[in-house]
């Protein structure tokens, strides 16, 4: 059985929907993380008609939307900016079902790489933002939260805390190992990745297999296979426990995709 491998759609090179599908077929990828605003910004805000068109066109091409991406600053200190992000998330979540997406997902952006992002106040802003979102959404809309670099939700433990605080049956985790790496913990990478699985496994809706390395004391995101992250424990977990779990490449673009797909599939087959 092959790894259920997809990709973040806006990492591909295309001009239109047909071109995106051609790229996916060329790389033998069967599902995507799809953010309409990133892929087709010229089309304006997402609508019911557009969502159904995307779904139907992808379905005819045997491609699934596993993750509807929505990038909003739910931890920003500026109230107007934060409220605009909340409103946009609620708007886009109205089309999750029409897209056929498994979840609508977001990181919890704050105000960039500042110490303020790692405070209790920043955490509370994110928690309160999601409380507003969940109050506005039907409980049937699945929402995935991702820990992110320089985000108020910056580790598996903090993400676990947020899931527990929200205590909502339609909230789950999207986990990206590279996003959990810091200049202080990267030498403990196997432990960090194992802890993420231990803390979040029951609530994981999807995984990102993004790569990273530390350069001049800072985490640098790189194409899959060009960093230092060893996802063997995660691939083993997937194969032994959840073989249908969707996993996606991120930050891996056209020159590196073929090699990345081949390497991940070969590693998975070995396990």
mmCIF file of C-alpha atoms in Angstrom:
data_model
loop_
_atom_site.group_PDB
_atom_site.id
_atom_site.type_symbol
_atom_site.label_atom_id
_atom_site.label_comp_id
_atom_site.label_asym_id
_atom_site.label_seq_id
_atom_site.Cartn_x
_atom_site.Cartn_y
_atom_site.Cartn_z
ATOM 1 C CA UNK A 1 0.000 0.000 0.000
ATOM 2 C CA UNK A 2 1.267 3.458 -0.912
ATOM 3 C CA UNK A 3 1.543 6.386 1.455
ATOM 4 C CA UNK A 4 -1.593 8.530 1.102
ATOM 5 C CA UNK A 5 0.450 11.470 -0.132
ATOM 6 C CA UNK A 6 -0.760 14.875 -1.263
ATOM 7 C CA UNK A 7 0.553 18.406 -1.465
ATOM 8 C CA UNK A 8 -0.271 22.009 -0.646
ATOM 9 C CA UNK A 9 -1.745 23.060 -3.975
ATOM 10 C CA UNK A 10 -0.291 26.561 -4.130
ATOM 11 C CA UNK A 11 3.236 25.138 -4.019
ATOM 12 C CA UNK A 12 2.717 23.883 -7.574
ATOM 13 C CA UNK A 13 3.256 25.914 -10.761
ATOM 14 C CA UNK A 14 0.041 26.475 -12.740
ATOM 15 C CA UNK A 15 -2.045 29.190 -14.356
ATOM 16 C CA UNK A 16 -5.524 27.711 -14.084
ATOM 17 C CA UNK A 17 -7.486 24.814 -12.627
ATOM 18 C CA UNK A 18 -6.713 22.508 -15.543
ATOM 19 C CA UNK A 19 -3.016 23.239 -15.122
ATOM 20 C CA UNK A 20 -3.181 22.427 -11.419
ATOM 21 C CA UNK A 21 -4.824 19.092 -12.152
ATOM 22 C CA UNK A 22 -2.213 18.292 -14.799
ATOM 23 C CA UNK A 23 0.526 18.939 -12.241
ATOM 24 C CA UNK A 24 -1.112 16.674 -9.677
ATOM 25 C CA UNK A 25 -1.483 13.864 -12.195
ATOM 26 C CA UNK A 26 2.116 14.289 -13.331
ATOM 27 C CA UNK A 27 3.362 13.784 -9.779
ATOM 28 C CA UNK A 28 0.825 11.013 -9.043
ATOM 29 C CA UNK A 29 -0.666 12.925 -6.123
ATOM 30 C CA UNK A 30 -4.271 12.196 -5.259
ATOM 31 C CA UNK A 31 -5.217 14.871 -2.729
ATOM 32 C CA UNK A 32 -4.465 18.462 -1.871
ATOM 33 C CA UNK A 33 -4.510 21.131 0.742
ATOM 34 C CA UNK A 34 -6.484 23.773 -1.114
ATOM 35 C CA UNK A 35 -6.747 27.465 -0.314
ATOM 36 C CA UNK A 36 -8.730 29.090 -3.107
ATOM 37 C CA UNK A 37 -7.428 32.545 -2.176
ATOM 38 C CA UNK A 38 -3.839 31.344 -2.577
ATOM 39 C CA UNK A 39 -4.395 29.341 -5.763
ATOM 40 C CA UNK A 40 -6.742 31.667 -7.612
ATOM 41 C CA UNK A 41 -6.666 35.113 -5.934
ATOM 42 C CA UNK A 42 -7.976 36.688 -9.132
ATOM 43 C CA UNK A 43 -11.322 34.927 -8.587
ATOM 44 C CA UNK A 44 -12.157 36.918 -5.465
ATOM 45 C CA UNK A 45 -13.823 35.598 -2.284
ATOM 46 C CA UNK A 46 -14.989 31.998 -2.283
ATOM 47 C CA UNK A 47 -18.657 31.417 -3.132
ATOM 48 C CA UNK A 48 -20.958 28.401 -3.093
ATOM 49 C CA UNK A 49 -20.917 28.203 -6.886
ATOM 50 C CA UNK A 50 -17.126 28.389 -7.033
ATOM 51 C CA UNK A 51 -16.712 25.816 -4.256
ATOM 52 C CA UNK A 52 -18.983 23.349 -6.037
ATOM 53 C CA UNK A 53 -17.114 23.925 -9.307
ATOM 54 C CA UNK A 54 -13.767 23.221 -7.641
ATOM 55 C CA UNK A 55 -15.137 20.104 -5.978
ATOM 56 C CA UNK A 56 -16.745 18.717 -9.121
ATOM 57 C CA UNK A 57 -13.720 19.405 -11.306
ATOM 58 C CA UNK A 58 -11.286 17.818 -8.858
ATOM 59 C CA UNK A 59 -13.598 14.845 -8.295
ATOM 60 C CA UNK A 60 -13.801 14.184 -12.032
ATOM 61 C CA UNK A 61 -9.991 14.116 -12.034
ATOM 62 C CA UNK A 62 -9.943 11.714 -9.035
ATOM 63 C CA UNK A 63 -8.380 14.290 -6.738
ATOM 64 C CA UNK A 64 -9.703 14.925 -3.232
ATOM 65 C CA UNK A 65 -9.502 18.104 -1.177
ATOM 66 C CA UNK A 66 -8.431 16.788 2.200
ATOM 67 C CA UNK A 67 -7.686 20.174 3.767
ATOM 68 C CA UNK A 68 -9.291 23.525 3.050
ATOM 69 C CA UNK A 69 -6.598 26.010 3.978
ATOM 70 C CA UNK A 70 -7.552 29.347 5.531
ATOM 71 C CA UNK A 71 -4.694 31.590 6.629
ATOM 72 C CA UNK A 72 -5.872 34.110 9.208
ATOM 73 C CA UNK A 73 -4.208 35.996 12.131
ATOM 74 C CA UNK A 74 -6.199 34.644 15.045
ATOM 75 C CA UNK A 75 -3.574 35.668 17.592
ATOM 76 C CA UNK A 76 -2.851 39.220 16.406
ATOM 77 C CA UNK A 77 -2.820 41.920 19.083
ATOM 78 C CA UNK A 78 -4.684 44.333 16.804
ATOM 79 C CA UNK A 79 -8.367 43.690 17.486
ATOM 80 C CA UNK A 80 -9.560 44.834 14.058
ATOM 81 C CA UNK A 81 -7.049 42.561 12.324
ATOM 82 C CA UNK A 82 -8.062 39.642 14.533
ATOM 83 C CA UNK A 83 -11.778 40.186 14.019
ATOM 84 C CA UNK A 84 -11.265 40.380 10.266
ATOM 85 C CA UNK A 85 -9.492 37.020 10.435
ATOM 86 C CA UNK A 86 -12.313 35.494 12.445
ATOM 87 C CA UNK A 87 -14.894 36.794 9.976
ATOM 88 C CA UNK A 88 -12.941 35.428 7.025
ATOM 89 C CA UNK A 89 -12.579 32.006 8.617
ATOM 90 C CA UNK A 90 -16.313 31.847 9.314
ATOM 91 C CA UNK A 91 -17.053 32.939 5.733
ATOM 92 C CA UNK A 92 -14.797 30.289 4.194
ATOM 93 C CA UNK A 93 -16.052 27.559 6.527
ATOM 94 C CA UNK A 94 -19.471 27.997 4.935
ATOM 95 C CA UNK A 95 -18.026 26.270 1.855
ATOM 96 C CA UNK A 96 -16.101 23.389 3.451
ATOM 97 C CA UNK A 97 -18.877 20.923 2.708
ATOM 98 C CA UNK A 98 -19.315 22.139 -0.875
ATOM 99 C CA UNK A 99 -15.590 21.722 -1.472
ATOM 100 C CA UNK A 100 -15.785 18.188 -0.111
ATOM 101 C CA UNK A 101 -12.921 18.991 2.258
ATOM 102 C CA UNK A 102 -12.237 16.792 5.270
ATOM 103 C CA UNK A 103 -11.454 19.841 7.427
ATOM 104 C CA UNK A 104 -10.936 23.576 7.253
ATOM 105 C CA UNK A 105 -7.582 24.302 8.835
ATOM 106 C CA UNK A 106 -5.485 27.231 9.960
ATOM 107 C CA UNK A 107 -2.359 28.077 11.848
ATOM 108 C CA UNK A 108 -2.870 30.683 14.537
ATOM 109 C CA UNK A 109 -0.770 33.570 13.307
ATOM 110 C CA UNK A 110 0.201 36.327 15.659
ATOM 111 C CA UNK A 111 2.471 39.290 15.040
ATOM 112 C CA UNK A 112 5.548 37.678 13.559
ATOM 113 C CA UNK A 113 8.617 36.369 15.340
ATOM 114 C CA UNK A 114 8.294 38.284 18.600
ATOM 115 C CA UNK A 115 8.412 37.202 22.263
ATOM 116 C CA UNK A 116 4.811 38.407 22.616
ATOM 117 C CA UNK A 117 3.653 35.425 20.547
ATOM 118 C CA UNK A 118 4.684 33.041 23.312
ATOM 119 C CA UNK A 119 2.802 34.705 26.174
ATOM 120 C CA UNK A 120 -0.346 33.721 28.023
ATOM 121 C CA UNK A 121 -2.083 36.778 26.558
ATOM 122 C CA UNK A 122 -1.348 35.597 22.998
ATOM 123 C CA UNK A 123 -2.632 32.123 23.818
ATOM 124 C CA UNK A 124 -5.836 33.595 25.211
ATOM 125 C CA UNK A 125 -6.367 35.670 22.073
ATOM 126 C CA UNK A 126 -6.164 32.524 19.960
ATOM 127 C CA UNK A 127 -8.429 30.577 22.302
ATOM 128 C CA UNK A 128 -10.990 33.373 22.312
ATOM 129 C CA UNK A 129 -10.838 33.653 18.522
ATOM 130 C CA UNK A 130 -11.642 29.965 18.152
ATOM 131 C CA UNK A 131 -14.408 30.242 20.735
ATOM 132 C CA UNK A 132 -16.039 32.912 18.572
ATOM 133 C CA UNK A 133 -15.541 30.803 15.446
ATOM 134 C CA UNK A 134 -16.986 27.661 16.990
ATOM 135 C CA UNK A 135 -19.978 29.566 18.338
ATOM 136 C CA UNK A 136 -20.737 30.783 14.814
ATOM 137 C CA UNK A 137 -20.190 27.506 12.976
ATOM 138 C CA UNK A 138 -22.438 24.447 12.857
ATOM 139 C CA UNK A 139 -20.957 21.595 14.870
ATOM 140 C CA UNK A 140 -20.843 19.576 11.651
ATOM 141 C CA UNK A 141 -18.011 21.726 10.229
ATOM 142 C CA UNK A 142 -14.681 20.069 11.132
ATOM 143 C CA UNK A 143 -11.982 22.545 12.163
ATOM 144 C CA UNK A 144 -8.283 21.623 12.303
ATOM 145 C CA UNK A 145 -5.727 23.693 14.210
ATOM 146 C CA UNK A 146 -2.046 23.634 13.324
ATOM 147 C CA UNK A 147 0.844 24.665 15.533
ATOM 148 C CA UNK A 148 3.107 27.034 13.639
ATOM 149 C CA UNK A 149 6.538 28.608 13.675
ATOM 150 C CA UNK A 150 6.450 31.930 15.556
ATOM 151 C CA UNK A 151 2.803 31.285 16.422
ATOM 152 C CA UNK A 152 1.093 31.564 19.826
ATOM 153 C CA UNK A 153 0.329 27.842 19.300
ATOM 154 C CA UNK A 154 3.958 26.886 18.907
ATOM 155 C CA UNK A 155 4.291 23.341 20.248
ATOM 156 C CA UNK A 156 2.429 20.055 20.501
ATOM 157 C CA UNK A 157 1.873 20.671 24.215
ATOM 158 C CA UNK A 158 0.308 24.101 23.612
ATOM 159 C CA UNK A 159 -1.846 22.682 20.820
ATOM 160 C CA UNK A 160 -2.956 19.908 23.168
ATOM 161 C CA UNK A 161 -3.862 22.525 25.758
ATOM 162 C CA UNK A 162 -5.916 24.467 23.214
ATOM 163 C CA UNK A 163 -7.815 21.380 22.050
ATOM 164 C CA UNK A 164 -8.598 20.515 25.658
ATOM 165 C CA UNK A 165 -9.676 24.063 26.500
ATOM 166 C CA UNK A 166 -11.996 24.250 23.495
ATOM 167 C CA UNK A 167 -13.352 20.751 24.170
ATOM 168 C CA UNK A 168 -15.314 20.739 20.929
ATOM 169 C CA UNK A 169 -16.056 17.467 19.122
ATOM 170 C CA UNK A 170 -15.521 19.055 15.705
ATOM 171 C CA UNK A 171 -12.021 20.391 16.493
ATOM 172 C CA UNK A 172 -8.926 18.361 15.627
ATOM 173 C CA UNK A 173 -5.204 18.731 14.976
ATOM 174 C CA UNK A 174 -3.161 19.240 11.828
ATOM 175 C CA UNK A 175 0.429 18.431 12.741
ATOM 176 C CA UNK A 176 3.588 19.607 10.988
ATOM 177 C CA UNK A 177 6.854 18.375 12.450
ATOM 178 C CA UNK A 178 8.915 21.207 10.979
ATOM 179 C CA UNK A 179 6.677 23.722 12.722
ATOM 180 C CA UNK A 180 7.586 22.171 16.067
ATOM 181 C CA UNK A 181 11.334 22.668 15.614
ATOM 182 C CA UNK A 182 13.149 25.551 17.292
ATOM 183 C CA UNK A 183 16.826 26.483 17.572
ATOM 184 C CA UNK A 184 16.623 25.232 21.161
ATOM 185 C CA UNK A 185 15.025 21.822 20.584
ATOM 186 C CA UNK A 186 16.130 20.657 17.131
ATOM 187 C CA UNK A 187 18.894 18.466 18.586
ATOM 188 C CA UNK A 188 16.126 16.591 20.426
ATOM 189 C CA UNK A 189 14.141 16.165 17.205
ATOM 190 C CA UNK A 190 13.238 12.458 17.682
ATOM 191 C CA UNK A 191 11.846 13.220 21.135
ATOM 192 C CA UNK A 192 9.922 16.282 19.916
ATOM 193 C CA UNK A 193 8.310 14.311 17.080
ATOM 194 C CA UNK A 194 7.501 11.353 19.347
ATOM 195 C CA UNK A 195 5.911 13.659 21.925
ATOM 196 C CA UNK A 196 3.754 15.231 19.229
ATOM 197 C CA UNK A 197 2.349 11.829 18.323
ATOM 198 C CA UNK A 198 1.869 10.856 21.963
ATOM 199 C CA UNK A 199 -0.005 14.070 22.775
ATOM 200 C CA UNK A 200 -2.077 14.461 19.625
ATOM 201 C CA UNK A 201 -2.515 11.089 17.899
ATOM 202 C CA UNK A 202 -6.213 10.600 18.748
ATOM 203 C CA UNK A 203 -7.070 14.023 17.325
ATOM 204 C CA UNK A 204 -4.848 14.158 14.230
ATOM 205 C CA UNK A 205 -6.791 14.761 11.015
ATOM 206 C CA UNK A 206 -3.746 15.084 8.749
ATOM 207 C CA UNK A 207 0.028 15.426 8.824
ATOM 208 C CA UNK A 208 2.423 17.697 6.942
ATOM 209 C CA UNK A 209 5.800 16.230 5.987
ATOM 210 C CA UNK A 210 7.646 19.524 5.681
ATOM 211 C CA UNK A 211 11.421 19.667 6.072
ATOM 212 C CA UNK A 212 13.667 22.092 7.927
ATOM 213 C CA UNK A 213 17.178 22.790 9.086
ATOM 214 C CA UNK A 214 18.794 25.274 11.457
ATOM 215 C CA UNK A 215 20.933 27.941 9.811
ATOM 216 C CA UNK A 216 22.715 30.647 11.801
ATOM 217 C CA UNK A 217 20.577 29.913 14.838
ATOM 218 C CA UNK A 218 17.225 30.080 13.038
ATOM 219 C CA UNK A 219 14.871 27.409 11.712
ATOM 220 C CA UNK A 220 14.813 27.461 7.913
ATOM 221 C CA UNK A 221 12.043 25.673 6.022
ATOM 222 C CA UNK A 222 13.348 23.767 3.004
ATOM 223 C CA UNK A 223 12.074 21.329 0.386
ATOM 224 C CA UNK A 224 11.416 17.773 1.512
ATOM 225 C CA UNK A 225 14.681 15.840 1.576
ATOM 226 C CA UNK A 226 16.830 18.957 1.937
ATOM 227 C CA UNK A 227 16.584 19.235 5.716
ATOM 228 C CA UNK A 228 17.306 17.180 8.801
ATOM 229 C CA UNK A 229 13.875 15.954 9.875
ATOM 230 C CA UNK A 230 13.499 12.184 10.091
ATOM 231 C CA UNK A 231 9.834 11.257 9.802
ATOM 232 C CA UNK A 232 10.425 7.496 10.144
ATOM 233 C CA UNK A 233 8.469 7.251 13.440
ATOM 234 C CA UNK A 234 5.511 9.087 11.902
ATOM 235 C CA UNK A 235 5.572 6.940 8.770
ATOM 236 C CA UNK A 236 5.702 3.837 10.970
ATOM 237 C CA UNK A 237 2.722 5.075 12.973
ATOM 238 C CA UNK A 238 0.779 5.744 9.776
ATOM 239 C CA UNK A 239 1.527 2.338 8.293
ATOM 240 C CA UNK A 240 0.792 0.398 11.459
ATOM 241 C CA UNK A 241 -2.118 2.360 12.898
ATOM 242 C CA UNK A 242 -3.690 4.751 10.359
ATOM 243 C CA UNK A 243 -2.756 3.777 6.795
ATOM 244 C CA UNK A 244 -5.405 6.031 5.241
ATOM 245 C CA UNK A 245 -4.311 9.151 7.124
ATOM 246 C CA UNK A 246 -3.704 11.957 4.591
ATOM 247 C CA UNK A 247 -0.198 13.401 4.609
ATOM 248 C CA UNK A 248 0.961 16.334 2.520
ATOM 249 C CA UNK A 249 4.143 17.880 1.242
ATOM 250 C CA UNK A 250 4.577 21.575 1.995
ATOM 251 C CA UNK A 251 7.165 24.096 0.842
ATOM 252 C CA UNK A 252 8.312 21.608 -1.792
ATOM 253 C CA UNK A 253 8.100 23.061 -5.264
ATOM 254 C CA UNK A 254 8.367 21.772 -8.816
ATOM 255 C CA UNK A 255 12.127 21.057 -9.039
ATOM 256 C CA UNK A 256 12.053 18.917 -5.891
ATOM 257 C CA UNK A 257 8.646 17.202 -5.943
ATOM 258 C CA UNK A 258 9.511 14.116 -7.983
ATOM 259 C CA UNK A 259 12.450 13.197 -5.764
ATOM 260 C CA UNK A 260 10.499 13.955 -2.583
ATOM 261 C CA UNK A 261 7.553 11.753 -3.590
ATOM 262 C CA UNK A 262 9.851 8.903 -4.616
ATOM 263 C CA UNK A 263 11.884 9.075 -1.411
ATOM 264 C CA UNK A 264 8.842 9.150 0.873
ATOM 265 C CA UNK A 265 7.101 6.307 -0.947
ATOM 266 C CA UNK A 266 10.302 4.222 -0.899
ATOM 267 C CA UNK A 267 10.782 4.831 2.818
ATOM 268 C CA UNK A 268 7.173 3.951 3.520
ATOM 269 C CA UNK A 269 7.457 0.727 1.521
ATOM 270 C CA UNK A 270 10.494 -0.321 3.558
ATOM 271 C CA UNK A 271 8.718 -0.094 6.914
#
